[in-house]
C-alpha positions as a printed Julia matrix, in Angstrom:
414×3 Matrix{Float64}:
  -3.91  -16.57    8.25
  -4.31  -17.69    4.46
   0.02  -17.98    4.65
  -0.84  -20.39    7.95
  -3.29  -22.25    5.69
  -0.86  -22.72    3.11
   1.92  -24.27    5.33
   3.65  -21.26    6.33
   4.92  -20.95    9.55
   7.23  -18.45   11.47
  10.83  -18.01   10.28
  13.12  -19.4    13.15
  17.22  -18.49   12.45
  18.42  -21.1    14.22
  16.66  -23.53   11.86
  17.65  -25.55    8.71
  15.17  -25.53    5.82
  14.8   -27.83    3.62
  13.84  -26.94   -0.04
  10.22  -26.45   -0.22
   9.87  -25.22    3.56
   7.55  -22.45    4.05
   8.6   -19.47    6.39
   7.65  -15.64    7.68
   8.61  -13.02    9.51
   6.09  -10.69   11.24
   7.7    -7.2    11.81
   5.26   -5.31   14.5
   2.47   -6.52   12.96
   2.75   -4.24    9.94
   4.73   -5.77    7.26
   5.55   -9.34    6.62
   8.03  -11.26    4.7
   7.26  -14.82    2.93
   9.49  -17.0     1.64
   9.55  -20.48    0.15
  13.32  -22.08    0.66
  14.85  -23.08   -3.22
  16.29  -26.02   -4.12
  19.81  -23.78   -4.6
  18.6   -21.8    -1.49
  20.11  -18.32   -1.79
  23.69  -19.09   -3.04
  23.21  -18.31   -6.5
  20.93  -15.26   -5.87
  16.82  -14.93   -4.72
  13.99  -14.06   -6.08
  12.41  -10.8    -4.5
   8.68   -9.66   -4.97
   8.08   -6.59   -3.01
   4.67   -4.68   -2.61
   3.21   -1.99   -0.25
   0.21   -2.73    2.23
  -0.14    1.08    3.14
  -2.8     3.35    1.28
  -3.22    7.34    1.23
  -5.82    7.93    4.21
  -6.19   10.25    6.8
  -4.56   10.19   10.16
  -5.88   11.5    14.03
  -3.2    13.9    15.23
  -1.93   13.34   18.6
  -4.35   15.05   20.48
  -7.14   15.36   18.2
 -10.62   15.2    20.08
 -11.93   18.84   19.95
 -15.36   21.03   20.45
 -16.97   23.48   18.6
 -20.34   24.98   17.66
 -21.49   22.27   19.46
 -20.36   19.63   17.62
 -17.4    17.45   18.62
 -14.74   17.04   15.76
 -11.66   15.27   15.2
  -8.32   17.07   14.28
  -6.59   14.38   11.21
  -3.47   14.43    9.45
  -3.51   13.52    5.67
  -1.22   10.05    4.94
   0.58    9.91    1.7
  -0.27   11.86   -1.92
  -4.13   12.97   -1.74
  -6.06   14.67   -3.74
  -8.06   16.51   -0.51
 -11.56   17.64   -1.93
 -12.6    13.97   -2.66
 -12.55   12.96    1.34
 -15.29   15.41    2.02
 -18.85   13.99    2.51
 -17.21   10.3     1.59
 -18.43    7.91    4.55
 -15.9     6.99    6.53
 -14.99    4.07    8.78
 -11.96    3.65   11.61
  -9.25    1.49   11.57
  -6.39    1.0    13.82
  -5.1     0.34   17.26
  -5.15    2.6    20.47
  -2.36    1.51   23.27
  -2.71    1.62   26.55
  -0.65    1.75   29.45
  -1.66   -1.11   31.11
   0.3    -3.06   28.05
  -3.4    -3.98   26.84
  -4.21   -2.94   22.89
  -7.69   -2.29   21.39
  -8.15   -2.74   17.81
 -11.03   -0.86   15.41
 -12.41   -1.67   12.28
 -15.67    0.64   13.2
 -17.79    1.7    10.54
 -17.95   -1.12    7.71
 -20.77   -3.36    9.12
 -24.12   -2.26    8.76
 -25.73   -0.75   11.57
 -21.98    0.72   13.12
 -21.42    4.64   12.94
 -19.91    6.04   10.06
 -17.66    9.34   10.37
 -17.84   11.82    7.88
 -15.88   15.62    6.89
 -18.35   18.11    5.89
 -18.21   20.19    2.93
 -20.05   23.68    1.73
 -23.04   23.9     0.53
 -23.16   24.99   -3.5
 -25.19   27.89   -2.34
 -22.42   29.54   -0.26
 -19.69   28.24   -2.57
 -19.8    30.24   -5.16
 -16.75   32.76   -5.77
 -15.13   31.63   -1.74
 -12.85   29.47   -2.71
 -11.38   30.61   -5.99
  -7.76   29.32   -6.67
  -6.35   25.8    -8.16
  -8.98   23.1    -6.71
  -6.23   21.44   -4.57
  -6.01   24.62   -2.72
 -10.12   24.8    -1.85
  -9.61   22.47    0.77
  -6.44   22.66    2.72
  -5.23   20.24    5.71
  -6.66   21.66    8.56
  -9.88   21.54    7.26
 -10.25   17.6     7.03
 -11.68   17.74   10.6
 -14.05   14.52   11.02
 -17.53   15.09   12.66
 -18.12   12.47   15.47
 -21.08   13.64   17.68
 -23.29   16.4    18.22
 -25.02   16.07   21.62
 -24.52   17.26   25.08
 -23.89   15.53   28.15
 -26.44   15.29   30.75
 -23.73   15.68   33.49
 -23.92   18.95   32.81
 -20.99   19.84   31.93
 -19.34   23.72   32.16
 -17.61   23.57   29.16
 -17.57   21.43   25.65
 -20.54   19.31   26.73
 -20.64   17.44   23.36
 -16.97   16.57   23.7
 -17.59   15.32   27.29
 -20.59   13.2    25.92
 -17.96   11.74   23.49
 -15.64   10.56   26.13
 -18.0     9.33   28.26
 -18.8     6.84   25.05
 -15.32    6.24   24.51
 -14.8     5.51   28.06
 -18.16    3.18   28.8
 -17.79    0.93   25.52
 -13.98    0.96   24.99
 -12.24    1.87   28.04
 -10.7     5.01   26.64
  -9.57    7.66   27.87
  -8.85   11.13   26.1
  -4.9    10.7    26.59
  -4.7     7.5    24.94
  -5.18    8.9    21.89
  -1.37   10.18   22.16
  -0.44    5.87   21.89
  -2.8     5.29   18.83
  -2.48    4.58   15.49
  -5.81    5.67   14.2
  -6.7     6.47   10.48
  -9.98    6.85    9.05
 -10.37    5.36    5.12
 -13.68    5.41    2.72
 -16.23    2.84    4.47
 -17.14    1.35    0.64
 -17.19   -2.15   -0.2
 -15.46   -3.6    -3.16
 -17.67   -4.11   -5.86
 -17.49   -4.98  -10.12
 -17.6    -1.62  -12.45
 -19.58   -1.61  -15.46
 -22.42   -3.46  -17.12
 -19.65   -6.31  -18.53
 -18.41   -6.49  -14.81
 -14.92   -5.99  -16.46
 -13.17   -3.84  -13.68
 -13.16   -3.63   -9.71
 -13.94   -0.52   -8.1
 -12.62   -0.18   -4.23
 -10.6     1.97   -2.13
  -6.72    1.37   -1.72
  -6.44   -0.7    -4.98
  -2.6     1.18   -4.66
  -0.92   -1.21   -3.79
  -3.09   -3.74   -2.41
  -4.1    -4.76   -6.01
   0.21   -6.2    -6.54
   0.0    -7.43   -3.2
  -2.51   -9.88   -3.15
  -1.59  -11.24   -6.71
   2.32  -11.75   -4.92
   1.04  -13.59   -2.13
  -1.2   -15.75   -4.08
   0.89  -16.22   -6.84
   3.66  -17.59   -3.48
   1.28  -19.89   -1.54
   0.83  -21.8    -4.5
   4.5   -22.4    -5.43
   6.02  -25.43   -4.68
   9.85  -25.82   -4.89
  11.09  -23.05   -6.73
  15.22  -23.16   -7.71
  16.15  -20.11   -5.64
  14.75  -19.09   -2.67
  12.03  -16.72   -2.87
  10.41  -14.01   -1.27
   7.58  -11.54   -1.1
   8.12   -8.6     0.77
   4.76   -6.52    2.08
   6.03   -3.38    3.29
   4.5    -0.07    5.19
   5.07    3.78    4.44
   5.75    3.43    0.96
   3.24    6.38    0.6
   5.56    8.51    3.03
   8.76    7.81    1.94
   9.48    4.16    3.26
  10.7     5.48    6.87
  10.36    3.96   10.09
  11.23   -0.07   11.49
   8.24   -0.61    9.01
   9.23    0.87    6.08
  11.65   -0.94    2.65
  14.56    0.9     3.75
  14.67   -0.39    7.63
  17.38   -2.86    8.3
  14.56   -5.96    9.3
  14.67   -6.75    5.76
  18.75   -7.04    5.54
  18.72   -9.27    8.44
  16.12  -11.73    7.36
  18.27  -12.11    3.99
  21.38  -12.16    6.39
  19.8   -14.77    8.17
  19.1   -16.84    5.08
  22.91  -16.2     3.93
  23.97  -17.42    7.22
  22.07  -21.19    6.58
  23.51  -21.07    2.93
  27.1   -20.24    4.39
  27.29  -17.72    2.24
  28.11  -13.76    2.32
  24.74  -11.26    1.87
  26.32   -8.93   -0.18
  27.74  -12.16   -2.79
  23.74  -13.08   -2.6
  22.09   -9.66   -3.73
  24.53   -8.87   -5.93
  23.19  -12.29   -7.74
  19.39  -11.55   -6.97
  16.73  -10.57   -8.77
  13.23   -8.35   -8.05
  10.52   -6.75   -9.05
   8.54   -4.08   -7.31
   5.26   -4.94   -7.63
   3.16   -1.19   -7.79
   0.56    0.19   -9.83
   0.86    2.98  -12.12
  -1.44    5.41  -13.77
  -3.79    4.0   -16.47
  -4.81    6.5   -19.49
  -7.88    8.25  -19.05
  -9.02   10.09  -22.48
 -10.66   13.04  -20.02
  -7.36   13.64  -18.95
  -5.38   13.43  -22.39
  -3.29   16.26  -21.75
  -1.65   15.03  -19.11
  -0.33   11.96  -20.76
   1.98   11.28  -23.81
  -0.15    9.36  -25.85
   2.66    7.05  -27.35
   3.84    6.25  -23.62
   0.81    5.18  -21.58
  -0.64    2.23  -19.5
  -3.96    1.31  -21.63
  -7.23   -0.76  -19.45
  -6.86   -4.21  -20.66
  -3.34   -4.3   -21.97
  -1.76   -6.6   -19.21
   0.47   -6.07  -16.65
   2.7    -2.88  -17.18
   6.92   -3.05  -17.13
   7.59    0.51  -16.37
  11.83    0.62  -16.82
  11.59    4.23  -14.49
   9.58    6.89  -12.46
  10.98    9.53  -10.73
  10.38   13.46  -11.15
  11.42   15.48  -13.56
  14.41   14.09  -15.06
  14.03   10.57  -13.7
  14.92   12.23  -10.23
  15.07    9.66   -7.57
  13.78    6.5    -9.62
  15.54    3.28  -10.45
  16.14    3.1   -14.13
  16.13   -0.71  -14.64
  19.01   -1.3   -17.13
  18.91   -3.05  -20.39
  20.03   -6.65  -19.51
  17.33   -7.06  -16.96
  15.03   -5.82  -18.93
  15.68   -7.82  -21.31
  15.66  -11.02  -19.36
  12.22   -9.8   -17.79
  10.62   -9.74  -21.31
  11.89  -13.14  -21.88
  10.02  -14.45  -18.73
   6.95  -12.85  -19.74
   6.89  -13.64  -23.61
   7.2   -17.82  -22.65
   4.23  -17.67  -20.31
   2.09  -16.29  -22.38
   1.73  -13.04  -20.38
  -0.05   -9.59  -21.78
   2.23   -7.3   -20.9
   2.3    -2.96  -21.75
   5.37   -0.89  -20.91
   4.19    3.12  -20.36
   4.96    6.21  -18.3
   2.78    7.68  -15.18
   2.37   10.81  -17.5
   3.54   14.13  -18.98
   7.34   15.11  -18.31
   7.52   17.79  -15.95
   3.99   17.66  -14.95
   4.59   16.05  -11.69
   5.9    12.29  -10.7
   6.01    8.94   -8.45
   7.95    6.78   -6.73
   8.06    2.69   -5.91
   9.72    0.58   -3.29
  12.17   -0.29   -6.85
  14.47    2.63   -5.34
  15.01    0.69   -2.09
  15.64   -2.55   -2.98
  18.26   -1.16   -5.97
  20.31    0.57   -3.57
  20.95   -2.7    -2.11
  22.6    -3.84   -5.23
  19.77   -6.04   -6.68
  18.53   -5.49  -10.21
  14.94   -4.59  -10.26
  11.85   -3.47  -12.16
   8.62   -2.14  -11.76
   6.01   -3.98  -12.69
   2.06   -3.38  -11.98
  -1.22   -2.65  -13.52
  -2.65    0.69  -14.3
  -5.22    2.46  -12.14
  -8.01    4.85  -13.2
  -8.22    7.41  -10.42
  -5.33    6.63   -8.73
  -5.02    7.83   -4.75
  -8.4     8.37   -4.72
 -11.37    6.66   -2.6
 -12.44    4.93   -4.87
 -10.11    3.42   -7.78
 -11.25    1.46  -10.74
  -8.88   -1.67  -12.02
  -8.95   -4.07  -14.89
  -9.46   -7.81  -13.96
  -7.54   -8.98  -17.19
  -4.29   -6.86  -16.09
  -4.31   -7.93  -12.43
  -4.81  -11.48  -14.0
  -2.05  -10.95  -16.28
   0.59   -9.57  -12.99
  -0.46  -12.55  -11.07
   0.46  -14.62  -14.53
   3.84  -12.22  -14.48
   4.62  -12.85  -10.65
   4.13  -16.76  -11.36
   5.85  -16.84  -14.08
   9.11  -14.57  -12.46
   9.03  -17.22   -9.04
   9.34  -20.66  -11.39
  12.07  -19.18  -13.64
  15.67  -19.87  -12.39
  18.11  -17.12  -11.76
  21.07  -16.86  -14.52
  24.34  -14.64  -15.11
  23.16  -11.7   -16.83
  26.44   -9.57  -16.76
């Protein structure tokens, strides 16, 4: 909708653009491509600005409505890199889209208005606690445990067996026309029901659930609708399951994005593989920011500080730099060039310790498609979890970055 406003409208291959023309692509409904059309188009090489719109959440399983003790659960799978302790007792609201097969969809955003339900998973009590659990703290709650209370009362059909869960359906079924089998054609997830809000008596930082990556996202997309005719042709890339790998028609490494840069080559009369070769990109993702409770886990002389700027982080990986792009030295280069004459704060750091664990970015995808390509973000205090503090001056600075990258035209590095 704020694309629409901005004079985007939907990308047509059978169209010429004109430089300045505004197009996207919806794929399913859960990742988009924008692009503004350059005055070169894509001959000489575009501009590429990928982010993530996925978060780490948890999932409904496939059959997941369940009884017991009298109290009707449901069964979730965790989504993406979690930390699992910190989900139970958080308030929870639902999000997604249950299909039926009729061909008609319901949507859900239940739970973030006051007055809706909340959902919660339930923890132990202190007084019980003690000595049950002992082990690494990632271990005290394992996967099968993030069951999510819904209800707690009976039917008055009377039902034989799992009255509670019968009382839930008969909800389900009188105010959304659901049926316990449609859950198997849902995409349900259930995500901290917390507002956004400003951290600290200067109001310096944002606190909110799924700042990772939604924090590079926005900045990429605002930083687009407000350029006007850009030299090359330039795009920003939203994509899904970065947090699982980048799988499925949704995900960086599905072939929608090669054929909407196909498409593009074909208006240009030009070959795709000529046109990345030439491109340029930067994976827009956050990164861990240093927090002095934590020291050990972070090489002092290579961390992301608060209130640095955006951060240029040249790899990731595991280990030793085990599936990560390494961004090489001429683009790097040519980055810090872009940076320095717009007067952006930049930092350059590492996620942490060597060895000590490890990330990746959607910068692995788009290099093995032959374009050069650097991470770029801000850092994140409490990173993955439900609730993740920012700094406004570094998401100022990577919109500043993102601006700065889109107005600059593409030259021969090698």
């Amino acid at each position: 909708e704020m694309a629409e406003e901005r004079g985007f409208v939907p990308f047509d291959a059978g169209n010429d653009y004109a430089p300045g023309s505004r197009v996207y692509y919806n794929e399913k409904n859960k990742a988009l491509i924008l692009a503004v059309i350059g005055r070169q188009g894509v001959k000489n090489g575009l501009h590429l600005i990928a982010a993530h719109i996925d978060s780490p959440r948890v999932d409904l399983k496939t059959t997941p409505l369940y009884e017991e003790a009298e109290m009707a659960y449901f069964k979730t799978h965790y989504y993406g890199s979690i930390r699992r302790y910190q989900w139970v007792t958080t308030p929870l609201a639902m999000h997604g889209r249950i299909s039926l097969k009729s061909g008609t969809h319901l949507d859900f955003a239940l739970g973030e208005k006051e007055g809706e339900p909340q959902f919660v998973i339930t923890d132990l009590l202190p007084h019980l606690a003690k000595g049950l659990n002992p082990g690494p703290i990632d271990t005290v709650i394992t996967g099968e445990m993030l069951n999510i209370l819904i209800g707690s009362y009976p039917t008055a059909a009377g039902a034989e067996t799992d009255p509670v869960k019968q009382k839930v359906l008969e909800i389900l079924e009188k105010e959304y026309g659901i049926e316990e089998e449609d859950f198997l054609s849902a995409e349900i997830c259930f995500v901290p029901a917390c507002k956004a809000s400003d951290i600290g008596f200067d109001r310096s930082m944002i606190g909110a659930y799924g700042q990772d990556d939604k924090i590079c996202a926005y900045p990429a997309v605002a930083a687009l609708t407000r350029l006007e005719v850009p030299e090359n042709t330039t795009i920003v890339l939203l994509a899904d399951k970065e947090e699982v790998g980048n799988g499925s028609v949704s995900g960086m490494d599905s072939a929608y994005i090669d054929y909407f840069m196909e498409d593009l080559c074909v208006m240009d009369k030009v070959n795709l593989r000529d046109v990345l070769r030439k491109s340029q990109a930067l994976s827009a993702d956050v990164s861990s920011g240093y927090d002095p409770a934590y020291r050990d886990c972070f090489d002092i002389h290579n961390v992301n500080r608060m209130n640095h700027g955006a951060i240029i982080q040249k790899y990731n990986g595991y280990n030793g730099k085990a599936d990560t792009n390494d961004a090489g030295a001429e683009y790097l280069a040519e980055i810090r060039r872009i940076l320095d004459s717009a007067g952006v704060l930049w930092q350059s750091g590492e996620t942490g310790r060597i060895d000590l664990g490890g990330g990746r970015t959607l910068a692995r995808c788009i290099a093995n498609r032959n374009i050069d390509v650097v991470d770029i973000g801000v850092p994140v205090l409490s990173m993955h979890s439900t609730f993740e503090t920012t700094s406004k001056l570094d998401i100022y600075m990577l919109y500043k970055a993102l601006s700065a990258f889109m107005n600059t035209e593409i030259h021969v590095l090698y």
